[in-house]
């Protein structure tokens, strides 16, 4: 019998790569969306293949219980969130409800459907739960690189909300004996990344300028450093975490950092351009509280999961720029792509 997975956020970048990976392994894959009329569902099916859909909303406890009851999953991957960090300052309450409390609602749905209580612990064939935690929880870092024991100091409403979800997952694991894990994923990108994220903003900007569709790209802080990897590699790590004998949390990243300036320089060079001729610094793109440096220590994932990233930073940026050159040459608008930024 194939395993059955339920993915929240399936129309986003991570959900699409995870769905592809699980389908290739023989899983039956279900996606949770907020309505069957969602236009991104048909686009997702066209690109990903045999994905089944059920309705539910991370803001609605009852809908999540109904979805878990209907699907009867072996594994639940909670990737749904308000995932764009700058938006979390504009909509902090919604970010908290979806990205923080939404985790608790999904865990509670699993607990209720499974009949788990303080006096009734789960059996061996219980539903396994994965929570998408984030390196943004580290924020103002206290040590570099960051590992599973590094204290959190989030610097955005998004980071605060992710910290709540992370600790809630830990609490359900310790309180009820549930197989619940968090993957603390560092920045992971791809051609499917939303156009508002800095990596995709840069690759699209370079492609637009190369094709004569724009003359400049406006950016904020070029000195921030991030540990950037390929989203498809990180999807493999999610599944490996739920395949372990015991539930544990893992940091996932490359262990290397590049600055936004280095990202811009390489992307523009890939497009045959000199970035200094086109990039304009704009203070409005600066965060209220900046996170200057994030760098993963993935030693535990390497040793216990056998996980290693396959795509290098240079290969990732090249992949994104070349994809956006093709996209814009075909006159497809980024907002018409199948992987929606609204994926909770």
PDB file of N, CA and C in Angstrom, residues 225-310:
ATOM      1  N   UNK A 225      23.573  38.816   4.589  1.00  0.00           N
ATOM      2  CA  UNK A 225      24.110  37.542   4.104  1.00  0.00           C
ATOM      3  C   UNK A 225      23.141  36.414   4.459  1.00  0.00           C
ATOM      4  N   UNK A 226      22.952  35.506   3.507  1.00  0.00           N
ATOM      5  CA  UNK A 226      22.037  34.387   3.707  1.00  0.00           C
ATOM      6  C   UNK A 226      22.679  33.089   3.235  1.00  0.00           C
ATOM      7  N   UNK A 227      22.164  32.010   3.774  1.00  0.00           N
ATOM      8  CA  UNK A 227      22.536  30.650   3.367  1.00  0.00           C
ATOM      9  C   UNK A 227      21.464  30.204   2.379  1.00  0.00           C
ATOM     10  N   UNK A 228      21.780  30.294   1.073  1.00  0.00           N
ATOM     11  CA  UNK A 228      20.791  30.024   0.030  1.00  0.00           C
ATOM     12  C   UNK A 228      20.994  28.644  -0.586  1.00  0.00           C
ATOM     13  N   UNK A 229      19.916  27.850  -0.666  1.00  0.00           N
ATOM     14  CA  UNK A 229      19.964  26.554  -1.323  1.00  0.00           C
ATOM     15  C   UNK A 229      18.786  26.389  -2.269  1.00  0.00           C
ATOM     16  N   UNK A 230      18.708  25.218  -2.887  1.00  0.00           N
ATOM     17  CA  UNK A 230      17.663  24.912  -3.870  1.00  0.00           C
ATOM     18  C   UNK A 230      16.479  24.236  -3.192  1.00  0.00           C
ATOM     19  N   UNK A 231      15.276  24.753  -3.418  1.00  0.00           N
ATOM     20  CA  UNK A 231      14.070  24.256  -2.754  1.00  0.00           C
ATOM     21  C   UNK A 231      13.837  22.766  -2.988  1.00  0.00           C
ATOM     22  N   UNK A 232      14.165  22.274  -4.177  1.00  0.00           N
ATOM     23  CA  UNK A 232      13.976  20.851  -4.455  1.00  0.00           C
ATOM     24  C   UNK A 232      14.821  19.969  -3.553  1.00  0.00           C
ATOM     25  N   UNK A 233      16.041  20.422  -3.226  1.00  0.00           N
ATOM     26  CA  UNK A 233      16.890  19.677  -2.291  1.00  0.00           C
ATOM     27  C   UNK A 233      16.261  19.632  -0.897  1.00  0.00           C
ATOM     28  N   UNK A 234      15.647  20.729  -0.495  1.00  0.00           N
ATOM     29  CA  UNK A 234      15.103  20.823   0.860  1.00  0.00           C
ATOM     30  C   UNK A 234      13.831  19.992   1.021  1.00  0.00           C
ATOM     31  N   UNK A 235      13.094  19.799  -0.086  1.00  0.00           N
ATOM     32  CA  UNK A 235      11.915  18.930  -0.040  1.00  0.00           C
ATOM     33  C   UNK A 235      12.318  17.495   0.305  1.00  0.00           C
ATOM     34  N   UNK A 236      13.464  17.048  -0.210  1.00  0.00           N
ATOM     35  CA  UNK A 236      13.951  15.703   0.129  1.00  0.00           C
ATOM     36  C   UNK A 236      14.179  15.564   1.621  1.00  0.00           C
ATOM     37  N   UNK A 237      14.685  16.615   2.253  1.00  0.00           N
ATOM     38  CA  UNK A 237      14.964  16.571   3.689  1.00  0.00           C
ATOM     39  C   UNK A 237      13.681  16.438   4.509  1.00  0.00           C
ATOM     40  N   UNK A 238      12.609  17.090   4.065  1.00  0.00           N
ATOM     41  CA  UNK A 238      11.338  17.005   4.793  1.00  0.00           C
ATOM     42  C   UNK A 238      10.877  15.559   4.912  1.00  0.00           C
ATOM     43  N   UNK A 239      10.891  14.853   3.798  1.00  0.00           N
ATOM     44  CA  UNK A 239      10.435  13.456   3.806  1.00  0.00           C
ATOM     45  C   UNK A 239      11.348  12.578   4.649  1.00  0.00           C
ATOM     46  N   UNK A 240      12.645  12.830   4.597  1.00  0.00           N
ATOM     47  CA  UNK A 240      13.592  12.042   5.388  1.00  0.00           C
ATOM     48  C   UNK A 240      13.344  12.197   6.886  1.00  0.00           C
ATOM     49  N   UNK A 241      12.928  13.383   7.322  1.00  0.00           N
ATOM     50  CA  UNK A 241      12.656  13.601   8.742  1.00  0.00           C
ATOM     51  C   UNK A 241      11.503  12.728   9.234  1.00  0.00           C
ATOM     52  N   UNK A 242      10.493  12.531   8.381  1.00  0.00           N
ATOM     53  CA  UNK A 242       9.345  11.710   8.792  1.00  0.00           C
ATOM     54  C   UNK A 242       9.602  10.222   8.605  1.00  0.00           C
ATOM     55  N   UNK A 243      10.737   9.867   8.004  1.00  0.00           N
ATOM     56  CA  UNK A 243      11.080   8.454   7.808  1.00  0.00           C
ATOM     57  C   UNK A 243      11.972   7.914   8.922  1.00  0.00           C
ATOM     58  N   UNK A 244      12.290   8.777   9.900  1.00  0.00           N
ATOM     59  CA  UNK A 244      13.162   8.346  10.996  1.00  0.00           C
ATOM     60  C   UNK A 244      12.389   7.503  12.012  1.00  0.00           C
ATOM     61  N   UNK A 245      13.112   6.755  12.820  1.00  0.00           N
ATOM     62  CA  UNK A 245      12.476   5.924  13.852  1.00  0.00           C
ATOM     63  C   UNK A 245      11.885   6.764  14.975  1.00  0.00           C
ATOM     64  N   UNK A 246      12.508   7.894  15.283  1.00  0.00           N
ATOM     65  CA  UNK A 246      12.040   8.752  16.372  1.00  0.00           C
ATOM     66  C   UNK A 246      11.969  10.196  15.878  1.00  0.00           C
ATOM     67  N   UNK A 247      11.027  10.986  16.404  1.00  0.00           N
ATOM     68  CA  UNK A 247      10.869  12.370  15.945  1.00  0.00           C
ATOM     69  C   UNK A 247      11.944  13.300  16.517  1.00  0.00           C
ATOM     70  N   UNK A 248      12.630  13.996  15.636  1.00  0.00           N
ATOM     71  CA  UNK A 248      13.626  14.983  16.034  1.00  0.00           C
ATOM     72  C   UNK A 248      13.582  16.159  15.076  1.00  0.00           C
ATOM     73  N   UNK A 249      14.031  17.328  15.546  1.00  0.00           N
ATOM     74  CA  UNK A 249      14.092  18.523  14.719  1.00  0.00           C
ATOM     75  C   UNK A 249      15.469  18.612  14.056  1.00  0.00           C
ATOM     76  N   UNK A 250      15.499  19.212  12.848  1.00  0.00           N
ATOM     77  CA  UNK A 250      16.745  19.308  12.103  1.00  0.00           C
ATOM     78  C   UNK A 250      16.894  20.677  11.457  1.00  0.00           C
ATOM     79  N   UNK A 251      18.123  21.200  11.474  1.00  0.00           N
ATOM     80  CA  UNK A 251      18.498  22.371  10.698  1.00  0.00           C
ATOM     81  C   UNK A 251      18.884  21.910   9.296  1.00  0.00           C
ATOM     82  N   UNK A 252      18.335  22.592   8.283  1.00  0.00           N
ATOM     83  CA  UNK A 252      18.628  22.257   6.885  1.00  0.00           C
ATOM     84  C   UNK A 252      19.164  23.490   6.179  1.00  0.00           C
ATOM     85  N   UNK A 253      20.376  23.381   5.660  1.00  0.00           N
ATOM     86  CA  UNK A 253      20.995  24.479   4.934  1.00  0.00           C
ATOM     87  C   UNK A 253      22.274  24.003   4.284  1.00  0.00           C
ATOM     88  N   UNK A 254      22.973  24.911   3.599  1.00  0.00           N
ATOM     89  CA  UNK A 254      24.190  24.525   2.898  1.00  0.00           C
ATOM     90  C   UNK A 254      25.440  24.695   3.747  1.00  0.00           C
ATOM     91  N   UNK A 255      25.372  25.571   4.761  1.00  0.00           N
ATOM     92  CA  UNK A 255      26.553  25.866   5.560  1.00  0.00           C
ATOM     93  C   UNK A 255      27.438  26.933   4.937  1.00  0.00           C
ATOM     94  N   UNK A 256      26.974  27.575   3.867  1.00  0.00           N
ATOM     95  CA  UNK A 256      27.728  28.642   3.202  1.00  0.00           C
ATOM     96  C   UNK A 256      26.827  29.862   3.050  1.00  0.00           C
ATOM     97  N   UNK A 257      27.423  31.038   3.034  1.00  0.00           N
ATOM     98  CA  UNK A 257      26.628  32.260   2.877  1.00  0.00           C
ATOM     99  C   UNK A 257      27.142  33.106   1.721  1.00  0.00           C
ATOM    100  N   UNK A 258      26.211  33.881   1.170  1.00  0.00           N
ATOM    101  CA  UNK A 258      26.528  34.903   0.180  1.00  0.00           C
ATOM    102  C   UNK A 258      25.746  36.158   0.542  1.00  0.00           C
ATOM    103  N   UNK A 259      26.273  37.294   0.192  1.00  0.00           N
ATOM    104  CA  UNK A 259      25.553  38.544   0.422  1.00  0.00           C
ATOM    105  C   UNK A 259      24.572  38.794  -0.713  1.00  0.00           C
ATOM    106  N   UNK A 260      23.618  39.680  -0.465  1.00  0.00           N
ATOM    107  CA  UNK A 260      22.697  40.082  -1.531  1.00  0.00           C
ATOM    108  C   UNK A 260      23.496  40.690  -2.682  1.00  0.00           C
ATOM    109  N   UNK A 261      24.549  41.411  -2.351  1.00  0.00           N
ATOM    110  CA  UNK A 261      25.407  42.002  -3.394  1.00  0.00           C
ATOM    111  C   UNK A 261      26.014  40.912  -4.288  1.00  0.00           C
ATOM    112  N   UNK A 262      26.488  39.824  -3.690  1.00  0.00           N
ATOM    113  CA  UNK A 262      27.051  38.719  -4.466  1.00  0.00           C
ATOM    114  C   UNK A 262      25.985  38.048  -5.322  1.00  0.00           C
ATOM    115  N   UNK A 263      24.774  37.915  -4.769  1.00  0.00           N
ATOM    116  CA  UNK A 263      23.647  37.372  -5.534  1.00  0.00           C
ATOM    117  C   UNK A 263      23.392  38.231  -6.773  1.00  0.00           C
ATOM    118  N   UNK A 264      23.327  39.540  -6.579  1.00  0.00           N
ATOM    119  CA  UNK A 264      23.048  40.465  -7.668  1.00  0.00           C
ATOM    120  C   UNK A 264      24.156  40.404  -8.716  1.00  0.00           C
ATOM    121  N   UNK A 265      25.392  40.445  -8.247  1.00  0.00           N
ATOM    122  CA  UNK A 265      26.526  40.441  -9.175  1.00  0.00           C
ATOM    123  C   UNK A 265      26.523  39.196 -10.054  1.00  0.00           C
ATOM    124  N   UNK A 266      26.292  38.018  -9.453  1.00  0.00           N
ATOM    125  CA  UNK A 266      26.323  36.774 -10.227  1.00  0.00           C
ATOM    126  C   UNK A 266      25.128  36.679 -11.171  1.00  0.00           C
ATOM    127  N   UNK A 267      23.944  37.095 -10.703  1.00  0.00           N
ATOM    128  CA  UNK A 267      22.751  37.028 -11.548  1.00  0.00           C
ATOM    129  C   UNK A 267      22.899  37.923 -12.774  1.00  0.00           C
ATOM    130  N   UNK A 268      23.381  39.141 -12.571  1.00  0.00           N
ATOM    131  CA  UNK A 268      23.533  40.059 -13.699  1.00  0.00           C
ATOM    132  C   UNK A 268      24.639  39.584 -14.646  1.00  0.00           C
ATOM    133  N   UNK A 269      25.701  39.023 -14.098  1.00  0.00           N
ATOM    134  CA  UNK A 269      26.754  38.486 -14.952  1.00  0.00           C
ATOM    135  C   UNK A 269      26.219  37.341 -15.809  1.00  0.00           C
ATOM    136  N   UNK A 270      25.362  36.503 -15.211  1.00  0.00           N
ATOM    137  CA  UNK A 270      24.742  35.406 -15.953  1.00  0.00           C
ATOM    138  C   UNK A 270      23.900  35.931 -17.114  1.00  0.00           C
ATOM    139  N   UNK A 271      23.281  37.084 -16.900  1.00  0.00           N
ATOM    140  CA  UNK A 271      22.464  37.705 -17.951  1.00  0.00           C
ATOM    141  C   UNK A 271      23.296  38.561 -18.906  1.00  0.00           C
ATOM    142  N   UNK A 272      24.619  38.590 -18.699  1.00  0.00           N
ATOM    143  CA  UNK A 272      25.483  39.369 -19.576  1.00  0.00           C
ATOM    144  C   UNK A 272      25.459  40.857 -19.289  1.00  0.00           C
ATOM    145  N   UNK A 273      25.257  41.229 -18.001  1.00  0.00           N
ATOM    146  CA  UNK A 273      25.123  42.631 -17.623  1.00  0.00           C
ATOM    147  C   UNK A 273      26.074  42.990 -16.486  1.00  0.00           C
ATOM    148  N   UNK A 274      26.357  44.269 -16.349  1.00  0.00           N
ATOM    149  CA  UNK A 274      27.090  44.811 -15.204  1.00  0.00           C
ATOM    150  C   UNK A 274      26.070  45.370 -14.222  1.00  0.00           C
ATOM    151  N   UNK A 275      25.961  44.764 -13.056  1.00  0.00           N
ATOM    152  CA  UNK A 275      24.899  45.143 -12.114  1.00  0.00           C
ATOM    153  C   UNK A 275      24.988  46.598 -11.687  1.00  0.00           C
ATOM    154  N   UNK A 276      26.201  47.163 -11.604  1.00  0.00           N
ATOM    155  CA  UNK A 276      26.357  48.536 -11.120  1.00  0.00           C
ATOM    156  C   UNK A 276      25.752  49.563 -12.079  1.00  0.00           C
ATOM    157  N   UNK A 277      25.509  49.151 -13.314  1.00  0.00           N
ATOM    158  CA  UNK A 277      24.882  50.050 -14.278  1.00  0.00           C
ATOM    159  C   UNK A 277      23.360  50.122 -14.114  1.00  0.00           C
ATOM    160  N   UNK A 278      22.791  49.221 -13.321  1.00  0.00           N
ATOM    161  CA  UNK A 278      21.327  49.095 -13.304  1.00  0.00           C
ATOM    162  C   UNK A 278      20.689  49.051 -11.911  1.00  0.00           C
ATOM    163  N   UNK A 279      21.434  48.704 -10.878  1.00  0.00           N
ATOM    164  CA  UNK A 279      20.837  48.533  -9.547  1.00  0.00           C
ATOM    165  C   UNK A 279      20.845  49.857  -8.794  1.00  0.00           C
ATOM    166  N   UNK A 280      19.682  50.216  -8.244  1.00  0.00           N
ATOM    167  CA  UNK A 280      19.501  51.454  -7.490  1.00  0.00           C
ATOM    168  C   UNK A 280      19.103  51.102  -6.067  1.00  0.00           C
ATOM    169  N   UNK A 281      19.787  51.678  -5.080  1.00  0.00           N
ATOM    170  CA  UNK A 281      19.434  51.442  -3.686  1.00  0.00           C
ATOM    171  C   UNK A 281      18.244  52.306  -3.300  1.00  0.00           C
ATOM    172  N   UNK A 282      17.278  51.680  -2.615  1.00  0.00           N
ATOM    173  CA  UNK A 282      16.044  52.372  -2.242  1.00  0.00           C
ATOM    174  C   UNK A 282      15.718  52.029  -0.791  1.00  0.00           C
ATOM    175  N   UNK A 283      15.679  53.021   0.063  1.00  0.00           N
ATOM    176  CA  UNK A 283      15.490  52.816   1.495  1.00  0.00           C
ATOM    177  C   UNK A 283      14.142  52.175   1.825  1.00  0.00           C
ATOM    178  N   UNK A 284      13.166  52.308   0.935  1.00  0.00           N
ATOM    179  CA  UNK A 284      11.842  51.752   1.258  1.00  0.00           C
ATOM    180  C   UNK A 284      11.851  50.226   1.285  1.00  0.00           C
ATOM    181  N   UNK A 285      12.904  49.602   0.750  1.00  0.00           N
ATOM    182  CA  UNK A 285      13.003  48.144   0.772  1.00  0.00           C
ATOM    183  C   UNK A 285      13.821  47.628   1.961  1.00  0.00           C
ATOM    184  N   UNK A 286      14.158  48.516   2.888  1.00  0.00           N
ATOM    185  CA  UNK A 286      14.895  48.115   4.079  1.00  0.00           C
ATOM    186  C   UNK A 286      13.924  47.679   5.159  1.00  0.00           C
ATOM    187  N   UNK A 287      14.210  46.569   5.822  1.00  0.00           N
ATOM    188  CA  UNK A 287      13.331  46.067   6.885  1.00  0.00           C
ATOM    189  C   UNK A 287      13.401  46.957   8.124  1.00  0.00           C
ATOM    190  N   UNK A 288      12.309  47.051   8.917  1.00  0.00           N
ATOM    191  CA  UNK A 288      12.352  47.787  10.183  1.00  0.00           C
ATOM    192  C   UNK A 288      13.417  47.244  11.137  1.00  0.00           C
ATOM    193  N   UNK A 289      13.582  45.925  11.170  1.00  0.00           N
ATOM    194  CA  UNK A 289      14.617  45.288  11.993  1.00  0.00           C
ATOM    195  C   UNK A 289      15.301  44.250  11.111  1.00  0.00           C
ATOM    196  N   UNK A 290      16.513  44.516  10.703  1.00  0.00           N
ATOM    197  CA  UNK A 290      17.204  43.669   9.742  1.00  0.00           C
ATOM    198  C   UNK A 290      17.839  42.454  10.408  1.00  0.00           C
ATOM    199  N   UNK A 291      17.869  41.368   9.667  1.00  0.00           N
ATOM    200  CA  UNK A 291      18.627  40.175  10.056  1.00  0.00           C
ATOM    201  C   UNK A 291      19.873  40.174   9.172  1.00  0.00           C
ATOM    202  N   UNK A 292      21.037  40.364   9.784  1.00  0.00           N
ATOM    203  CA  UNK A 292      22.256  40.592   9.007  1.00  0.00           C
ATOM    204  C   UNK A 292      22.896  39.321   8.472  1.00  0.00           C
ATOM    205  N   UNK A 293      22.833  38.232   9.253  1.00  0.00           N
ATOM    206  CA  UNK A 293      23.571  37.030   8.875  1.00  0.00           C
ATOM    207  C   UNK A 293      22.845  35.782   9.343  1.00  0.00           C
ATOM    208  N   UNK A 294      22.599  34.858   8.411  1.00  0.00           N
ATOM    209  CA  UNK A 294      22.068  33.549   8.743  1.00  0.00           C
ATOM    210  C   UNK A 294      22.904  32.501   8.029  1.00  0.00           C
ATOM    211  N   UNK A 295      23.418  31.526   8.790  1.00  0.00           N
ATOM    212  CA  UNK A 295      24.247  30.475   8.209  1.00  0.00           C
ATOM    213  C   UNK A 295      23.992  29.175   8.964  1.00  0.00           C
ATOM    214  N   UNK A 296      23.634  28.129   8.245  1.00  0.00           N
ATOM    215  CA  UNK A 296      23.258  26.857   8.867  1.00  0.00           C
ATOM    216  C   UNK A 296      24.471  26.007   9.232  1.00  0.00           C
ATOM    217  N   UNK A 297      24.284  25.225  10.277  1.00  0.00           N
ATOM    218  CA  UNK A 297      25.184  24.115  10.590  1.00  0.00           C
ATOM    219  C   UNK A 297      24.378  22.834  10.368  1.00  0.00           C
ATOM    220  N   UNK A 298      24.450  22.230   9.171  1.00  0.00           N
ATOM    221  CA  UNK A 298      23.618  21.065   8.855  1.00  0.00           C
ATOM    222  C   UNK A 298      24.239  19.716   9.240  1.00  0.00           C
ATOM    223  N   UNK A 299      25.166  19.723  10.193  1.00  0.00           N
ATOM    224  CA  UNK A 299      25.895  18.504  10.549  1.00  0.00           C
ATOM    225  C   UNK A 299      24.954  17.381  10.963  1.00  0.00           C
ATOM    226  N   UNK A 300      23.955  17.693  11.785  1.00  0.00           N
ATOM    227  CA  UNK A 300      23.039  16.658  12.270  1.00  0.00           C
ATOM    228  C   UNK A 300      22.263  16.036  11.104  1.00  0.00           C
ATOM    229  N   UNK A 301      21.781  16.864  10.184  1.00  0.00           N
ATOM    230  CA  UNK A 301      21.048  16.341   9.023  1.00  0.00           C
ATOM    231  C   UNK A 301      21.946  15.472   8.160  1.00  0.00           C
ATOM    232  N   UNK A 302      23.184  15.892   8.009  1.00  0.00           N
ATOM    233  CA  UNK A 302      24.125  15.111   7.202  1.00  0.00           C
ATOM    234  C   UNK A 302      24.394  13.746   7.842  1.00  0.00           C
ATOM    235  N   UNK A 303      24.581  13.738   9.145  1.00  0.00           N
ATOM    236  CA  UNK A 303      24.954  12.496   9.821  1.00  0.00           C
ATOM    237  C   UNK A 303      23.773  11.570  10.076  1.00  0.00           C
ATOM    238  N   UNK A 304      22.609  12.106  10.434  1.00  0.00           N
ATOM    239  CA  UNK A 304      21.469  11.258  10.799  1.00  0.00           C
ATOM    240  C   UNK A 304      20.505  11.006   9.639  1.00  0.00           C
ATOM    241  N   UNK A 305      20.363  11.974   8.749  1.00  0.00           N
ATOM    242  CA  UNK A 305      19.440  11.805   7.616  1.00  0.00           C
ATOM    243  C   UNK A 305      20.170  11.356   6.357  1.00  0.00           C
ATOM    244  N   UNK A 306      21.472  11.547   6.334  1.00  0.00           N
ATOM    245  CA  UNK A 306      22.216  11.278   5.109  1.00  0.00           C
ATOM    246  C   UNK A 306      21.904  12.297   4.025  1.00  0.00           C
ATOM    247  N   UNK A 307      21.510  13.508   4.448  1.00  0.00           N
ATOM    248  CA  UNK A 307      21.086  14.544   3.503  1.00  0.00           C
ATOM    249  C   UNK A 307      22.238  15.473   3.157  1.00  0.00           C
ATOM    250  N   UNK A 308      22.375  15.775   1.893  1.00  0.00           N
ATOM    251  CA  UNK A 308      23.333  16.769   1.405  1.00  0.00           C
ATOM    252  C   UNK A 308      22.661  17.561   0.280  1.00  0.00           C
ATOM    253  N   UNK A 309      22.902  18.867   0.208  1.00  0.00           N
ATOM    254  CA  UNK A 309      22.385  19.624  -0.946  1.00  0.00           C
ATOM    255  C   UNK A 309      23.124  19.217  -2.207  1.00  0.00           C
ATOM    256  N   UNK A 310      22.403  19.163  -3.331  1.00  0.00           N
ATOM    257  CA  UNK A 310      23.001  18.775  -4.611  1.00  0.00           C
ATOM    258  C   UNK A 310      23.291  19.965  -5.513  1.00  0.00           C
TER     259      UNK A 310
END
